[in-house]
mmCIF file with all atom_site columns, C-alpha atoms in Angstrom:
data_model
loop_
_atom_site.group_PDB
_atom_site.id
_atom_site.type_symbol
_atom_site.label_atom_id
_atom_site.label_alt_id
_atom_site.label_comp_id
_atom_site.label_asym_id
_atom_site.label_entity_id
_atom_site.label_seq_id
_atom_site.pdbx_PDB_ins_code
_atom_site.Cartn_x
_atom_site.Cartn_y
_atom_site.Cartn_z
_atom_site.occupancy
_atom_site.B_iso_or_equiv
_atom_site.pdbx_formal_charge
_atom_site.auth_seq_id
_atom_site.auth_comp_id
_atom_site.auth_asym_id
_atom_site.auth_atom_id
_atom_site.pdbx_PDB_model_num
ATOM 1   C CA . MET A 1 1   ? 0.000   0.000  0.000   1.00 0.00 ? 1   MET A CA 1
ATOM 2   C CA . ILE A 1 2   ? 1.251   3.465  -0.863  1.00 0.00 ? 2   ILE A CA 1
ATOM 3   C CA . ARG A 1 3   ? 1.996   5.533  2.253   1.00 0.00 ? 3   ARG A CA 1
ATOM 4   C CA . ILE A 1 4   ? 1.475   9.293  2.255   1.00 0.00 ? 4   ILE A CA 1
ATOM 5   C CA . LEU A 1 5   ? 2.748   11.769 4.828   1.00 0.00 ? 5   LEU A CA 1
ATOM 6   C CA . LEU A 1 6   ? 0.402   14.768 4.803   1.00 0.00 ? 6   LEU A CA 1
ATOM 7   C CA . ALA A 1 7   ? 1.655   18.023 6.325   1.00 0.00 ? 7   ALA A CA 1
ATOM 8   C CA . GLU A 1 8   ? -1.136  20.632 6.473   1.00 0.00 ? 8   GLU A CA 1
ATOM 9   C CA . ASP A 1 9   ? -1.559  23.194 9.234   1.00 0.00 ? 9   ASP A CA 1
ATOM 10  C CA . GLU A 1 10  ? -5.271  23.871 8.711   1.00 0.00 ? 10  GLU A CA 1
ATOM 11  C CA . ASP A 1 11  ? -7.246  21.288 10.725  1.00 0.00 ? 11  ASP A CA 1
ATOM 12  C CA . SER A 1 12  ? -10.294 21.034 8.483   1.00 0.00 ? 12  SER A CA 1
ATOM 13  C CA . MET A 1 13  ? -8.225  20.825 5.283   1.00 0.00 ? 13  MET A CA 1
ATOM 14  C CA . ARG A 1 14  ? -5.936  18.180 6.812   1.00 0.00 ? 14  ARG A CA 1
ATOM 15  C CA . THR A 1 15  ? -8.940  16.060 7.837   1.00 0.00 ? 15  THR A CA 1
ATOM 16  C CA . TYR A 1 16  ? -10.630 16.551 4.457   1.00 0.00 ? 16  TYR A CA 1
ATOM 17  C CA . LEU A 1 17  ? -7.521  15.583 2.459   1.00 0.00 ? 17  LEU A CA 1
ATOM 18  C CA . ALA A 1 18  ? -6.625  12.618 4.671   1.00 0.00 ? 18  ALA A CA 1
ATOM 19  C CA . ARG A 1 19  ? -10.135 11.200 4.426   1.00 0.00 ? 19  ARG A CA 1
ATOM 20  C CA . ALA A 1 20  ? -10.218 11.557 0.637   1.00 0.00 ? 20  ALA A CA 1
ATOM 21  C CA . LEU A 1 21  ? -6.856  9.832  0.224   1.00 0.00 ? 21  LEU A CA 1
ATOM 22  C CA . GLU A 1 22  ? -7.773  7.042  2.635   1.00 0.00 ? 22  GLU A CA 1
ATOM 23  C CA . ASN A 1 23  ? -11.054 6.500  0.768   1.00 0.00 ? 23  ASN A CA 1
ATOM 24  C CA . ALA A 1 24  ? -9.007  6.169  -2.421  1.00 0.00 ? 24  ALA A CA 1
ATOM 25  C CA . GLY A 1 25  ? -6.974  3.359  -0.853  1.00 0.00 ? 25  GLY A CA 1
ATOM 26  C CA . TYR A 1 26  ? -3.881  5.126  0.454   1.00 0.00 ? 26  TYR A CA 1
ATOM 27  C CA . GLU A 1 27  ? -2.428  4.902  3.947   1.00 0.00 ? 27  GLU A CA 1
ATOM 28  C CA . VAL A 1 28  ? -2.155  8.445  5.321   1.00 0.00 ? 28  VAL A CA 1
ATOM 29  C CA . VAL A 1 29  ? -0.276  9.840  8.300   1.00 0.00 ? 29  VAL A CA 1
ATOM 30  C CA . ALA A 1 30  ? -1.297  13.460 8.874   1.00 0.00 ? 30  ALA A CA 1
ATOM 31  C CA . VAL A 1 31  ? 0.559   16.130 10.860  1.00 0.00 ? 31  VAL A CA 1
ATOM 32  C CA . ASP A 1 32  ? -0.040  19.824 11.379  1.00 0.00 ? 32  ASP A CA 1
ATOM 33  C CA . ARG A 1 33  ? 3.426   21.203 10.574  1.00 0.00 ? 33  ARG A CA 1
ATOM 34  C CA . GLY A 1 34  ? 6.720   20.459 8.906   1.00 0.00 ? 34  GLY A CA 1
ATOM 35  C CA . THR A 1 35  ? 8.596   20.155 12.188  1.00 0.00 ? 35  THR A CA 1
ATOM 36  C CA . HIS A 1 36  ? 6.303   17.239 13.081  1.00 0.00 ? 36  HIS A CA 1
ATOM 37  C CA . ALA A 1 37  ? 6.705   15.657 9.640   1.00 0.00 ? 37  ALA A CA 1
ATOM 38  C CA . LEU A 1 38  ? 10.496  15.674 9.505   1.00 0.00 ? 38  LEU A CA 1
ATOM 39  C CA . PRO A 1 39  ? 11.112  13.122 12.306  1.00 0.00 ? 39  PRO A CA 1
ATOM 40  C CA . LEU A 1 40  ? 8.575   10.782 10.702  1.00 0.00 ? 40  LEU A CA 1
ATOM 41  C CA . LEU A 1 41  ? 10.460  10.967 7.403   1.00 0.00 ? 41  LEU A CA 1
ATOM 42  C CA . THR A 1 42  ? 13.614  9.803  9.152   1.00 0.00 ? 42  THR A CA 1
ATOM 43  C CA . GLU A 1 43  ? 11.902  7.022  11.155  1.00 0.00 ? 43  GLU A CA 1
ATOM 44  C CA . GLU A 1 44  ? 9.393   5.572  8.673   1.00 0.00 ? 44  GLU A CA 1
ATOM 45  C CA . HIS A 1 45  ? 9.035   4.926  4.945   1.00 0.00 ? 45  HIS A CA 1
ATOM 46  C CA . PHE A 1 46  ? 6.676   7.164  2.967   1.00 0.00 ? 46  PHE A CA 1
ATOM 47  C CA . ASP A 1 47  ? 6.111   7.010  -0.772  1.00 0.00 ? 47  ASP A CA 1
ATOM 48  C CA . LEU A 1 48  ? 4.806   10.578 -0.938  1.00 0.00 ? 48  LEU A CA 1
ATOM 49  C CA . LEU A 1 49  ? 5.149   13.763 1.071   1.00 0.00 ? 49  LEU A CA 1
ATOM 50  C CA . LEU A 1 50  ? 2.044   15.879 0.436   1.00 0.00 ? 50  LEU A CA 1
ATOM 51  C CA . SER A 1 51  ? 2.657   19.250 1.995   1.00 0.00 ? 51  SER A CA 1
ATOM 52  C CA . ASP A 1 52  ? 1.099   22.653 2.201   1.00 0.00 ? 52  ASP A CA 1
ATOM 53  C CA . ILE A 1 53  ? 3.741   25.248 1.421   1.00 0.00 ? 53  ILE A CA 1
ATOM 54  C CA . VAL A 1 54  ? 2.776   27.960 3.907   1.00 0.00 ? 54  VAL A CA 1
ATOM 55  C CA . MET A 1 55  ? 2.989   26.495 7.427   1.00 0.00 ? 55  MET A CA 1
ATOM 56  C CA . PRO A 1 56  ? 4.331   27.686 10.789  1.00 0.00 ? 56  PRO A CA 1
ATOM 57  C CA . GLU A 1 57  ? 7.836   26.793 12.017  1.00 0.00 ? 57  GLU A CA 1
ATOM 58  C CA . MET A 1 58  ? 8.986   25.119 8.782   1.00 0.00 ? 58  MET A CA 1
ATOM 59  C CA . ASP A 1 59  ? 7.432   25.801 5.391   1.00 0.00 ? 59  ASP A CA 1
ATOM 60  C CA . GLY A 1 60  ? 6.743   23.068 2.881   1.00 0.00 ? 60  GLY A CA 1
ATOM 61  C CA . ILE A 1 61  ? 9.668   24.008 0.655   1.00 0.00 ? 61  ILE A CA 1
ATOM 62  C CA . GLU A 1 62  ? 12.183  23.611 3.469   1.00 0.00 ? 62  GLU A CA 1
ATOM 63  C CA . LEU A 1 63  ? 10.454  20.375 4.471   1.00 0.00 ? 63  LEU A CA 1
ATOM 64  C CA . ALA A 1 64  ? 10.782  19.067 0.895   1.00 0.00 ? 64  ALA A CA 1
ATOM 65  C CA . GLN A 1 65  ? 14.470  19.980 0.813   1.00 0.00 ? 65  GLN A CA 1
ATOM 66  C CA . ARG A 1 66  ? 15.060  18.163 4.106   1.00 0.00 ? 66  ARG A CA 1
ATOM 67  C CA . CYS A 1 67  ? 12.999  15.225 2.839   1.00 0.00 ? 67  CYS A CA 1
ATOM 68  C CA . ALA A 1 68  ? 15.309  14.962 -0.181  1.00 0.00 ? 68  ALA A CA 1
ATOM 69  C CA . GLN A 1 69  ? 18.237  14.590 2.229   1.00 0.00 ? 69  GLN A CA 1
ATOM 70  C CA . VAL A 1 70  ? 16.749  12.044 4.650   1.00 0.00 ? 70  VAL A CA 1
ATOM 71  C CA . SER A 1 71  ? 14.420  10.125 2.309   1.00 0.00 ? 71  SER A CA 1
ATOM 72  C CA . PRO A 1 72  ? 15.466  10.737 -1.302  1.00 0.00 ? 72  PRO A CA 1
ATOM 73  C CA . ILE A 1 73  ? 13.066  8.127  -2.723  1.00 0.00 ? 73  ILE A CA 1
ATOM 74  C CA . THR A 1 74  ? 10.016  9.912  -1.272  1.00 0.00 ? 74  THR A CA 1
ATOM 75  C CA . LYS A 1 75  ? 8.131   11.850 -3.935  1.00 0.00 ? 75  LYS A CA 1
ATOM 76  C CA . VAL A 1 76  ? 6.898   15.362 -3.121  1.00 0.00 ? 76  VAL A CA 1
ATOM 77  C CA . MET A 1 77  ? 3.694   17.169 -3.981  1.00 0.00 ? 77  MET A CA 1
ATOM 78  C CA . PHE A 1 78  ? 2.802   20.646 -2.746  1.00 0.00 ? 78  PHE A CA 1
ATOM 79  C CA . ILE A 1 79  ? -0.627  22.128 -2.197  1.00 0.00 ? 79  ILE A CA 1
ATOM 80  C CA . THR A 1 80  ? -0.990  25.890 -1.975  1.00 0.00 ? 80  THR A CA 1
ATOM 81  C CA . GLY A 1 81  ? -3.422  28.717 -2.490  1.00 0.00 ? 81  GLY A CA 1
ATOM 82  C CA . PHE A 1 82  ? -0.783  31.331 -3.286  1.00 0.00 ? 82  PHE A CA 1
ATOM 83  C CA . ALA A 1 83  ? 0.373   31.886 -6.873  1.00 0.00 ? 83  ALA A CA 1
ATOM 84  C CA . ALA A 1 84  ? 3.652   33.563 -5.864  1.00 0.00 ? 84  ALA A CA 1
ATOM 85  C CA . VAL A 1 85  ? 4.444   30.654 -3.576  1.00 0.00 ? 85  VAL A CA 1
ATOM 86  C CA . THR A 1 86  ? 3.784   28.253 -6.454  1.00 0.00 ? 86  THR A CA 1
ATOM 87  C CA . MET A 1 87  ? 6.465   30.006 -8.507  1.00 0.00 ? 87  MET A CA 1
ATOM 88  C CA . LYS A 1 88  ? 8.942   29.833 -5.594  1.00 0.00 ? 88  LYS A CA 1
ATOM 89  C CA . ALA A 1 89  ? 8.218   26.135 -5.111  1.00 0.00 ? 89  ALA A CA 1
ATOM 90  C CA . SER A 1 90  ? 8.791   25.455 -8.801  1.00 0.00 ? 90  SER A CA 1
ATOM 91  C CA . ARG A 1 91  ? 12.196  27.152 -8.570  1.00 0.00 ? 91  ARG A CA 1
ATOM 92  C CA . GLU A 1 92  ? 13.361  25.645 -5.282  1.00 0.00 ? 92  GLU A CA 1
ATOM 93  C CA . ALA A 1 93  ? 11.913  22.138 -5.646  1.00 0.00 ? 93  ALA A CA 1
ATOM 94  C CA . PRO A 1 94  ? 11.564  21.588 -9.399  1.00 0.00 ? 94  PRO A CA 1
ATOM 95  C CA . GLN A 1 95  ? 10.980  17.832 -9.031  1.00 0.00 ? 95  GLN A CA 1
ATOM 96  C CA . ALA A 1 96  ? 7.844   18.444 -6.949  1.00 0.00 ? 96  ALA A CA 1
ATOM 97  C CA . LYS A 1 97  ? 4.327   18.637 -8.343  1.00 0.00 ? 97  LYS A CA 1
ATOM 98  C CA . VAL A 1 98  ? 2.347   21.718 -7.264  1.00 0.00 ? 98  VAL A CA 1
ATOM 99  C CA . LEU A 1 99  ? -1.426  21.545 -6.928  1.00 0.00 ? 99  LEU A CA 1
ATOM 100 C CA . SER A 1 100 ? -3.078  24.956 -6.520  1.00 0.00 ? 100 SER A CA 1
ATOM 101 C CA . LYS A 1 101 ? -6.088  25.504 -4.270  1.00 0.00 ? 101 LYS A CA 1
ATOM 102 C CA . PRO A 1 102 ? -8.953  25.371 -4.782  1.00 0.00 ? 102 PRO A CA 1
ATOM 103 C CA . PHE A 1 103 ? -9.043  21.898 -6.284  1.00 0.00 ? 103 PHE A CA 1
ATOM 104 C CA . HIS A 1 104 ? -11.539 19.069 -6.300  1.00 0.00 ? 104 HIS A CA 1
ATOM 105 C CA . LEU A 1 105 ? -10.606 16.019 -4.252  1.00 0.00 ? 105 LEU A CA 1
ATOM 106 C CA . ARG A 1 106 ? -10.833 13.903 -7.387  1.00 0.00 ? 106 ARG A CA 1
ATOM 107 C CA . ASP A 1 107 ? -8.092  16.079 -8.919  1.00 0.00 ? 107 ASP A CA 1
ATOM 108 C CA . LEU A 1 108 ? -5.872  15.438 -5.914  1.00 0.00 ? 108 LEU A CA 1
ATOM 109 C CA . VAL A 1 109 ? -6.400  11.686 -6.103  1.00 0.00 ? 109 VAL A CA 1
ATOM 110 C CA . LEU A 1 110 ? -5.757  11.690 -9.866  1.00 0.00 ? 110 LEU A CA 1
ATOM 111 C CA . GLU A 1 111 ? -2.502  13.614 -9.399  1.00 0.00 ? 111 GLU A CA 1
ATOM 112 C CA . VAL A 1 112 ? -1.356  11.150 -6.730  1.00 0.00 ? 112 VAL A CA 1
ATOM 113 C CA . GLU A 1 113 ? -2.261  8.249  -9.037  1.00 0.00 ? 113 GLU A CA 1
ATOM 114 C CA . ARG A 1 114 ? -0.227  9.848  -11.843 1.00 0.00 ? 114 ARG A CA 1
ATOM 115 C CA . LEU A 1 115 ? 2.799   10.061 -9.565  1.00 0.00 ? 115 LEU A CA 1
ATOM 116 C CA . PHE A 1 116 ? 2.609   6.317  -9.048  1.00 0.00 ? 116 PHE A CA 1
ATOM 117 C CA . ASP A 1 117 ? 1.722   5.463  -12.674 1.00 0.00 ? 117 ASP A CA 1
ATOM 118 C CA . GLY A 1 118 ? -1.918  4.849  -11.865 1.00 0.00 ? 118 GLY A CA 1
ATOM 119 C CA . SER A 1 119 ? -1.142  1.897  -9.621  1.00 0.00 ? 119 SER A CA 1
ATOM 120 C CA . MET A 1 120 ? -4.033  2.923  -7.373  1.00 0.00 ? 120 MET A CA 1
ATOM 121 C CA . VAL A 1 121 ? -7.255  3.370  -9.288  1.00 0.00 ? 121 VAL A CA 1
ATOM 122 C CA . ASN A 1 122 ? -10.037 3.640  -6.741  1.00 0.00 ? 122 ASN A CA 1
ATOM 123 C CA . ALA A 1 123 ? -11.174 7.255  -6.661  1.00 0.00 ? 123 ALA A CA 1
ATOM 124 C CA . ASN A 1 124 ? -14.563 6.888  -5.003  1.00 0.00 ? 124 ASN A CA 1
ATOM 125 C CA . LEU A 1 125 ? -15.133 10.628 -4.615  1.00 0.00 ? 125 LEU A CA 1
#
């Protein structure tokens, strides 16, 4: 099963995203900030880091850079509602996919499936 580490500081969005991904067949571990995600990346295996970019303590871009050091096989996808932040993410983490808010949950699941070559095809949303 594909494991996703979700880092999103907004409670309702984190719950919403985690539920959608779990319903699509993924195992999700959700945290509210990058500083909580980083130790998990060093202790456990995750196939995908799905991170908001704008978060307290450690933003998603720094988290992705640290992820590349401690877990280089983990893929990265950002979610953000800020266009300027999207451009910064594209420059500083060019290997990462950026999904701009607002988006439909089906779009999120489809993007995750694309990252893993469609190996999970159960988007019941």
